[in-house]
Amino acid sequence: MAKDLDSTLRLLHAGGTTATAEMERCLDRAHAPECQHVFTPLLAGQAAREAANPGQAHRPLAGLAVSVKELFDMQGMTTRAGSTVLAEAPPAACDAAAVQRLRGAGGAVIGRTQMVEFAFSGVGTNPHHGTPAAFDGRFGALPGPARVPGGSSSGAAVSVATGAAFIGLGSDTGGSIRIPAALCGIVGFKNTARLVPTSGAVPLSTTLDTACAMTRSVPDAVLAHEILAARRVTRSQAPLSAWRLAVPGGVFLEGLEPPVRSAFERSVEQLRRAGARIVEIELPEVAQLSGLQATGGFAAAESYAWHRQHLAQSGPAYDPRVRGRIERGARMSAADYIDLLHARTAWIAQIEAAIAGFDALLSPTVPILAPLLASVAPADGTDPQQDAARDAEFGRVNALLLRNPSIVNMLDGCALSLPCHQAGELPVGLMLWHAAMHDDAVLNVGLRVEEQLQES
């Protein structure tokens, strides 16, 4: 496992390494086969110069490598957002706000990272520019054939998991940070959306979009959040036993693949043995979401509003799997949209009342292991029957991967995914979550949980 940001910064400040040496290590990883299809492009020369800049030394990130999802503007570069539709768009006039904050903190951008076209799926595939394969940030390369990395922040996750970047800037609209974090054995923190500006990022859903990051550890996630949100996390030294935790049943635990169920139940039991006070609750209100979003949900309506002119001009150039989901928004009426706004507000109030007595809730981040990439690969036209089967499997997998994390987005909440698998197992994520503005509690609980799970 590659060193995390926290330990690397301590070593750097003690004189045990340099930003240039660390960048050389990151670039070696970025050029390795494990990073195929990760960068769009790799900015090796620029990153090396930024790392070597003496002015970085006293900044929080001290010239260490960060990656940027191709959704975010970078000055002088075209923001394609994983598409071919925007390939001829003019270069960005300035960096997106989140990129500015990373650079201002001394982050050296090693490259832009691959993503699902326009961020509209949790699987991670991209038919235009290739799909990176999942890599376990905790235990190394995954055995066997390539597996999906999760999306939509696919390249960002693999850049962190392989050791090419310490922070992978991405976005999370329905799980696009936490899904790839879970499938790649790393940490992903989705902050309360309002805490980090999304200006300068191609939108998917202006209601749900969140700018956030993936890292190699929870201490790293705290630092990344502090930089992106321009705020200090209130730290707590309270032990695990001081926090009130809940495990909601119902939807969150339905259809878990046996390895996911085993890792989750083992982790909860390990936390109990360590003194955690964990209560099992029902939370039946979550089941209302499917009816709430029956007309398409925010992502369909809001993405269609942004894409409708591009679709009229360049519809055939879209990934068909993405295009179909966007075009669903054309069928949503203004009345449907307004009803959804009001229904969401009422639903949030119900959930917040039900979980008010807890500091954080524990759930599997996703209910399944990373599927084989070949089972959901984009259609290639050589075998229509096989293409149809892969499309059907893609739809099934996508719905499962998005199911648990998207609940937190609808709640306008915050959530942390951290690895809970052991050596010899495929990556599994444990999600700690709560309602809006409980970010500090979730992060503090996450620090204690990570300490306990890493002792296994």
PDB file of N, CA, C and O in Angstrom, residues 373-423:
ATOM      1  N   LEU A 373     -15.143  -6.112 -15.784  1.00  0.00           N
ATOM      2  CA  LEU A 373     -15.315  -5.075 -16.795  1.00  0.00           C
ATOM      3  C   LEU A 373     -15.927  -5.643 -18.071  1.00  0.00           C
ATOM      4  O   LEU A 373     -16.772  -5.002 -18.713  1.00  0.00           O
ATOM      5  N   ALA A 374     -15.533  -6.862 -18.436  1.00  0.00           N
ATOM      6  CA  ALA A 374     -16.052  -7.468 -19.664  1.00  0.00           C
ATOM      7  C   ALA A 374     -17.557  -7.667 -19.629  1.00  0.00           C
ATOM      8  O   ALA A 374     -18.215  -7.668 -20.675  1.00  0.00           O
ATOM      9  N   SER A 375     -18.134  -7.804 -18.424  1.00  0.00           N
ATOM     10  CA  SER A 375     -19.574  -8.078 -18.327  1.00  0.00           C
ATOM     11  C   SER A 375     -20.429  -6.843 -18.605  1.00  0.00           C
ATOM     12  O   SER A 375     -21.624  -6.973 -18.893  1.00  0.00           O
ATOM     13  N   VAL A 376     -19.826  -5.662 -18.501  1.00  0.00           N
ATOM     14  CA  VAL A 376     -20.581  -4.416 -18.701  1.00  0.00           C
ATOM     15  C   VAL A 376     -19.900  -3.503 -19.720  1.00  0.00           C
ATOM     16  O   VAL A 376     -20.206  -2.315 -19.804  1.00  0.00           O
ATOM     17  N   ALA A 377     -18.971  -4.052 -20.492  1.00  0.00           N
ATOM     18  CA  ALA A 377     -18.227  -3.236 -21.448  1.00  0.00           C
ATOM     19  C   ALA A 377     -19.169  -2.566 -22.439  1.00  0.00           C
ATOM     20  O   ALA A 377     -20.223  -3.118 -22.788  1.00  0.00           O
ATOM     21  N   PRO A 378     -18.820  -1.374 -22.921  1.00  0.00           N
ATOM     22  CA  PRO A 378     -19.672  -0.688 -23.904  1.00  0.00           C
ATOM     23  C   PRO A 378     -19.863  -1.523 -25.163  1.00  0.00           C
ATOM     24  O   PRO A 378     -19.000  -2.317 -25.545  1.00  0.00           O
ATOM     25  N   ALA A 379     -21.001  -1.331 -25.799  1.00  0.00           N
ATOM     26  CA  ALA A 379     -21.303  -2.053 -27.035  1.00  0.00           C
ATOM     27  C   ALA A 379     -20.257  -1.733 -28.097  1.00  0.00           C
ATOM     28  O   ALA A 379     -19.810  -0.591 -28.222  1.00  0.00           O
ATOM     29  N   ASP A 380     -19.869  -2.768 -28.873  1.00  0.00           N
ATOM     30  CA  ASP A 380     -18.912  -2.528 -29.961  1.00  0.00           C
ATOM     31  C   ASP A 380     -19.483  -2.877 -31.332  1.00  0.00           C
ATOM     32  O   ASP A 380     -18.804  -2.719 -32.357  1.00  0.00           O
ATOM     33  N   GLY A 381     -20.723  -3.371 -31.379  1.00  0.00           N
ATOM     34  CA  GLY A 381     -21.382  -3.619 -32.658  1.00  0.00           C
ATOM     35  C   GLY A 381     -21.052  -4.932 -33.326  1.00  0.00           C
ATOM     36  O   GLY A 381     -21.647  -5.269 -34.360  1.00  0.00           O
ATOM     37  N   THR A 382     -20.132  -5.699 -32.763  1.00  0.00           N
ATOM     38  CA  THR A 382     -19.749  -6.953 -33.419  1.00  0.00           C
ATOM     39  C   THR A 382     -20.741  -8.080 -33.165  1.00  0.00           C
ATOM     40  O   THR A 382     -20.835  -9.006 -33.954  1.00  0.00           O
ATOM     41  N   ASP A 383     -21.449  -8.004 -32.059  1.00  0.00           N
ATOM     42  CA  ASP A 383     -22.412  -9.048 -31.689  1.00  0.00           C
ATOM     43  C   ASP A 383     -23.594  -8.378 -30.994  1.00  0.00           C
ATOM     44  O   ASP A 383     -23.557  -8.146 -29.783  1.00  0.00           O
ATOM     45  N   PRO A 384     -24.654  -8.052 -31.738  1.00  0.00           N
ATOM     46  CA  PRO A 384     -25.792  -7.330 -31.153  1.00  0.00           C
ATOM     47  C   PRO A 384     -26.391  -8.023 -29.931  1.00  0.00           C
ATOM     48  O   PRO A 384     -26.805  -7.360 -28.982  1.00  0.00           O
ATOM     49  N   GLN A 385     -26.437  -9.343 -29.940  1.00  0.00           N
ATOM     50  CA  GLN A 385     -27.005 -10.064 -28.802  1.00  0.00           C
ATOM     51  C   GLN A 385     -26.127  -9.879 -27.560  1.00  0.00           C
ATOM     52  O   GLN A 385     -26.631  -9.654 -26.454  1.00  0.00           O
ATOM     53  N   GLN A 386     -24.813  -9.960 -27.758  1.00  0.00           N
ATOM     54  CA  GLN A 386     -23.901  -9.755 -26.635  1.00  0.00           C
ATOM     55  C   GLN A 386     -23.955  -8.309 -26.151  1.00  0.00           C
ATOM     56  O   GLN A 386     -23.922  -8.050 -24.942  1.00  0.00           O
ATOM     57  N   ASP A 387     -24.055  -7.363 -27.080  1.00  0.00           N
ATOM     58  CA  ASP A 387     -24.166  -5.953 -26.698  1.00  0.00           C
ATOM     59  C   ASP A 387     -25.407  -5.727 -25.842  1.00  0.00           C
ATOM     60  O   ASP A 387     -25.359  -5.012 -24.826  1.00  0.00           O
ATOM     61  N   ALA A 388     -26.527  -6.338 -26.235  1.00  0.00           N
ATOM     62  CA  ALA A 388     -27.772  -6.172 -25.483  1.00  0.00           C
ATOM     63  C   ALA A 388     -27.636  -6.773 -24.088  1.00  0.00           C
ATOM     64  O   ALA A 388     -28.125  -6.197 -23.104  1.00  0.00           O
ATOM     65  N   ALA A 389     -26.966  -7.915 -23.995  1.00  0.00           N
ATOM     66  CA  ALA A 389     -26.779  -8.551 -22.681  1.00  0.00           C
ATOM     67  C   ALA A 389     -25.909  -7.683 -21.782  1.00  0.00           C
ATOM     68  O   ALA A 389     -26.180  -7.533 -20.593  1.00  0.00           O
ATOM     69  N   ARG A 390     -24.862  -7.100 -22.357  1.00  0.00           N
ATOM     70  CA  ARG A 390     -23.984  -6.233 -21.549  1.00  0.00           C
ATOM     71  C   ARG A 390     -24.702  -4.954 -21.139  1.00  0.00           C
ATOM     72  O   ARG A 390     -24.506  -4.460 -20.029  1.00  0.00           O
ATOM     73  N   ASP A 391     -25.533  -4.428 -22.028  1.00  0.00           N
ATOM     74  CA  ASP A 391     -26.308  -3.229 -21.663  1.00  0.00           C
ATOM     75  C   ASP A 391     -27.258  -3.537 -20.512  1.00  0.00           C
ATOM     76  O   ASP A 391     -27.415  -2.726 -19.584  1.00  0.00           O
ATOM     77  N   ALA A 392     -27.898  -4.694 -20.556  1.00  0.00           N
ATOM     78  CA  ALA A 392     -28.820  -5.072 -19.482  1.00  0.00           C
ATOM     79  C   ALA A 392     -28.068  -5.245 -18.170  1.00  0.00           C
ATOM     80  O   ALA A 392     -28.535  -4.806 -17.102  1.00  0.00           O
ATOM     81  N   GLU A 393     -26.906  -5.882 -18.221  1.00  0.00           N
ATOM     82  CA  GLU A 393     -26.114  -6.069 -17.018  1.00  0.00           C
ATOM     83  C   GLU A 393     -25.608  -4.728 -16.490  1.00  0.00           C
ATOM     84  O   GLU A 393     -25.566  -4.503 -15.270  1.00  0.00           O
ATOM     85  N   PHE A 394     -25.239  -3.838 -17.391  1.00  0.00           N
ATOM     86  CA  PHE A 394     -24.826  -2.496 -16.991  1.00  0.00           C
ATOM     87  C   PHE A 394     -25.944  -1.807 -16.209  1.00  0.00           C
ATOM     88  O   PHE A 394     -25.696  -1.208 -15.152  1.00  0.00           O
ATOM     89  N   GLY A 395     -27.172  -1.878 -16.714  1.00  0.00           N
ATOM     90  CA  GLY A 395     -28.293  -1.240 -16.026  1.00  0.00           C
ATOM     91  C   GLY A 395     -28.513  -1.817 -14.641  1.00  0.00           C
ATOM     92  O   GLY A 395     -28.764  -1.079 -13.680  1.00  0.00           O
ATOM     93  N   ARG A 396     -28.405  -3.136 -14.517  1.00  0.00           N
ATOM     94  CA  ARG A 396     -28.583  -3.782 -13.213  1.00  0.00           C
ATOM     95  C   ARG A 396     -27.496  -3.355 -12.233  1.00  0.00           C
ATOM     96  O   ARG A 396     -27.770  -2.970 -11.084  1.00  0.00           O
ATOM     97  N   VAL A 397     -26.257  -3.409 -12.692  1.00  0.00           N
ATOM     98  CA  VAL A 397     -25.112  -3.069 -11.838  1.00  0.00           C
ATOM     99  C   VAL A 397     -25.148  -1.603 -11.447  1.00  0.00           C
ATOM    100  O   VAL A 397     -24.901  -1.236 -10.282  1.00  0.00           O
ATOM    101  N   ASN A 398     -25.463  -0.737 -12.399  1.00  0.00           N
ATOM    102  CA  ASN A 398     -25.491   0.691 -12.126  1.00  0.00           C
ATOM    103  C   ASN A 398     -26.503   1.022 -11.032  1.00  0.00           C
ATOM    104  O   ASN A 398     -26.222   1.796 -10.106  1.00  0.00           O
ATOM    105  N   ALA A 399     -27.684   0.414 -11.114  1.00  0.00           N
ATOM    106  CA  ALA A 399     -28.719   0.665 -10.107  1.00  0.00           C
ATOM    107  C   ALA A 399     -28.261   0.207  -8.726  1.00  0.00           C
ATOM    108  O   ALA A 399     -28.493   0.890  -7.719  1.00  0.00           O
ATOM    109  N   LEU A 400     -27.596  -0.935  -8.657  1.00  0.00           N
ATOM    110  CA  LEU A 400     -27.128  -1.440  -7.372  1.00  0.00           C
ATOM    111  C   LEU A 400     -26.020  -0.568  -6.792  1.00  0.00           C
ATOM    112  O   LEU A 400     -26.009  -0.270  -5.592  1.00  0.00           O
ATOM    113  N   LEU A 401     -25.083  -0.155  -7.632  1.00  0.00           N
ATOM    114  CA  LEU A 401     -23.973   0.655  -7.131  1.00  0.00           C
ATOM    115  C   LEU A 401     -24.447   2.008  -6.612  1.00  0.00           C
ATOM    116  O   LEU A 401     -23.927   2.526  -5.619  1.00  0.00           O
ATOM    117  N   LEU A 402     -25.443   2.582  -7.255  1.00  0.00           N
ATOM    118  CA  LEU A 402     -25.935   3.901  -6.861  1.00  0.00           C
ATOM    119  C   LEU A 402     -26.896   3.852  -5.663  1.00  0.00           C
ATOM    120  O   LEU A 402     -27.098   4.873  -4.992  1.00  0.00           O
ATOM    121  N   ARG A 403     -27.468   2.697  -5.394  1.00  0.00           N
ATOM    122  CA  ARG A 403     -28.592   2.615  -4.462  1.00  0.00           C
ATOM    123  C   ARG A 403     -28.298   3.215  -3.086  1.00  0.00           C
ATOM    124  O   ARG A 403     -28.992   4.141  -2.644  1.00  0.00           O
ATOM    125  N   ASN A 404     -27.301   2.722  -2.383  1.00  0.00           N
ATOM    126  CA  ASN A 404     -27.037   3.204  -1.023  1.00  0.00           C
ATOM    127  C   ASN A 404     -26.477   4.614  -0.980  1.00  0.00           C
ATOM    128  O   ASN A 404     -26.970   5.459  -0.226  1.00  0.00           O
ATOM    129  N   PRO A 405     -25.429   4.909  -1.758  1.00  0.00           N
ATOM    130  CA  PRO A 405     -24.865   6.265  -1.644  1.00  0.00           C
ATOM    131  C   PRO A 405     -25.810   7.376  -2.083  1.00  0.00           C
ATOM    132  O   PRO A 405     -25.796   8.472  -1.519  1.00  0.00           O
ATOM    133  N   SER A 406     -26.671   7.096  -3.081  1.00  0.00           N
ATOM    134  CA  SER A 406     -27.553   8.161  -3.579  1.00  0.00           C
ATOM    135  C   SER A 406     -28.585   8.597  -2.548  1.00  0.00           C
ATOM    136  O   SER A 406     -29.112   9.715  -2.617  1.00  0.00           O
ATOM    137  N   ILE A 407     -28.874   7.741  -1.579  1.00  0.00           N
ATOM    138  CA  ILE A 407     -29.797   8.121  -0.506  1.00  0.00           C
ATOM    139  C   ILE A 407     -29.248   9.322   0.259  1.00  0.00           C
ATOM    140  O   ILE A 407     -29.977  10.251   0.616  1.00  0.00           O
ATOM    141  N   VAL A 408     -27.940   9.326   0.475  1.00  0.00           N
ATOM    142  CA  VAL A 408     -27.314  10.438   1.206  1.00  0.00           C
ATOM    143  C   VAL A 408     -27.355  11.717   0.382  1.00  0.00           C
ATOM    144  O   VAL A 408     -27.538  12.805   0.933  1.00  0.00           O
ATOM    145  N   ASN A 409     -27.205  11.620  -0.926  1.00  0.00           N
ATOM    146  CA  ASN A 409     -27.306  12.816  -1.768  1.00  0.00           C
ATOM    147  C   ASN A 409     -28.704  13.415  -1.702  1.00  0.00           C
ATOM    148  O   ASN A 409     -28.869  14.634  -1.605  1.00  0.00           O
ATOM    149  N   MET A 410     -29.736  12.563  -1.759  1.00  0.00           N
ATOM    150  CA  MET A 410     -31.095  13.074  -1.651  1.00  0.00           C
ATOM    151  C   MET A 410     -31.350  13.698  -0.284  1.00  0.00           C
ATOM    152  O   MET A 410     -32.142  14.628  -0.144  1.00  0.00           O
ATOM    153  N   LEU A 411     -30.652  13.214   0.724  1.00  0.00           N
ATOM    154  CA  LEU A 411     -30.775  13.762   2.073  1.00  0.00           C
ATOM    155  C   LEU A 411     -30.033  15.083   2.222  1.00  0.00           C
ATOM    156  O   LEU A 411     -30.199  15.770   3.225  1.00  0.00           O
ATOM    157  N   ASP A 412     -29.250  15.466   1.202  1.00  0.00           N
ATOM    158  CA  ASP A 412     -28.347  16.616   1.305  1.00  0.00           C
ATOM    159  C   ASP A 412     -27.353  16.392   2.446  1.00  0.00           C
ATOM    160  O   ASP A 412     -26.976  17.304   3.157  1.00  0.00           O
ATOM    161  N   GLY A 413     -26.954  15.127   2.611  1.00  0.00           N
ATOM    162  CA  GLY A 413     -26.117  14.763   3.741  1.00  0.00           C
ATOM    163  C   GLY A 413     -24.647  14.683   3.418  1.00  0.00           C
ATOM    164  O   GLY A 413     -24.172  15.173   2.383  1.00  0.00           O
ATOM    165  N   CYS A 414     -23.904  14.065   4.326  1.00  0.00           N
ATOM    166  CA  CYS A 414     -22.467  13.872   4.173  1.00  0.00           C
ATOM    167  C   CYS A 414     -22.160  12.411   4.468  1.00  0.00           C
ATOM    168  O   CYS A 414     -22.891  11.758   5.231  1.00  0.00           O
ATOM    169  N   ALA A 415     -21.107  11.884   3.853  1.00  0.00           N
ATOM    170  CA  ALA A 415     -20.806  10.464   4.022  1.00  0.00           C
ATOM    171  C   ALA A 415     -19.347  10.187   3.727  1.00  0.00           C
ATOM    172  O   ALA A 415     -18.736  10.821   2.858  1.00  0.00           O
ATOM    173  N   LEU A 416     -18.823   9.209   4.441  1.00  0.00           N
ATOM    174  CA  LEU A 416     -17.438   8.774   4.293  1.00  0.00           C
ATOM    175  C   LEU A 416     -17.436   7.294   3.967  1.00  0.00           C
ATOM    176  O   LEU A 416     -18.073   6.501   4.669  1.00  0.00           O
ATOM    177  N   SER A 417     -16.753   6.897   2.905  1.00  0.00           N
ATOM    178  CA  SER A 417     -16.557   5.478   2.617  1.00  0.00           C
ATOM    179  C   SER A 417     -15.109   5.131   2.913  1.00  0.00           C
ATOM    180  O   SER A 417     -14.194   5.817   2.451  1.00  0.00           O
ATOM    181  N   LEU A 418     -14.892   4.065   3.702  1.00  0.00           N
ATOM    182  CA  LEU A 418     -13.534   3.602   3.970  1.00  0.00           C
ATOM    183  C   LEU A 418     -13.481   2.097   3.818  1.00  0.00           C
ATOM    184  O   LEU A 418     -14.489   1.409   4.014  1.00  0.00           O
ATOM    185  N   PRO A 419     -12.334   1.552   3.441  1.00  0.00           N
ATOM    186  CA  PRO A 419     -12.253   0.113   3.181  1.00  0.00           C
ATOM    187  C   PRO A 419     -12.414  -0.723   4.442  1.00  0.00           C
ATOM    188  O   PRO A 419     -11.888  -0.372   5.502  1.00  0.00           O
ATOM    189  N   CYS A 420     -13.136  -1.833   4.323  1.00  0.00           N
ATOM    190  CA  CYS A 420     -13.332  -2.719   5.474  1.00  0.00           C
ATOM    191  C   CYS A 420     -13.045  -4.168   5.130  1.00  0.00           C
ATOM    192  O   CYS A 420     -13.429  -5.075   5.875  1.00  0.00           O
ATOM    193  N   HIS A 421     -12.368  -4.415   3.995  1.00  0.00           N
ATOM    194  CA  HIS A 421     -12.024  -5.778   3.604  1.00  0.00           C
ATOM    195  C   HIS A 421     -10.649  -6.151   4.162  1.00  0.00           C
ATOM    196  O   HIS A 421      -9.899  -5.291   4.627  1.00  0.00           O
ATOM    197  N   GLN A 422     -10.335  -7.413   4.102  1.00  0.00           N
ATOM    198  CA  GLN A 422      -9.053  -7.913   4.584  1.00  0.00           C
ATOM    199  C   GLN A 422      -8.245  -8.482   3.426  1.00  0.00           C
ATOM    200  O   GLN A 422      -8.752  -8.629   2.308  1.00  0.00           O
ATOM    201  N   ALA A 423      -6.982  -8.788   3.693  1.00  0.00           N
ATOM    202  CA  ALA A 423      -6.108  -9.345   2.662  1.00  0.00           C
ATOM    203  C   ALA A 423      -6.734 -10.606   2.071  1.00  0.00           C
ATOM    204  O   ALA A 423      -7.291 -11.440   2.788  1.00  0.00           O
TER     205      ALA A 423
END
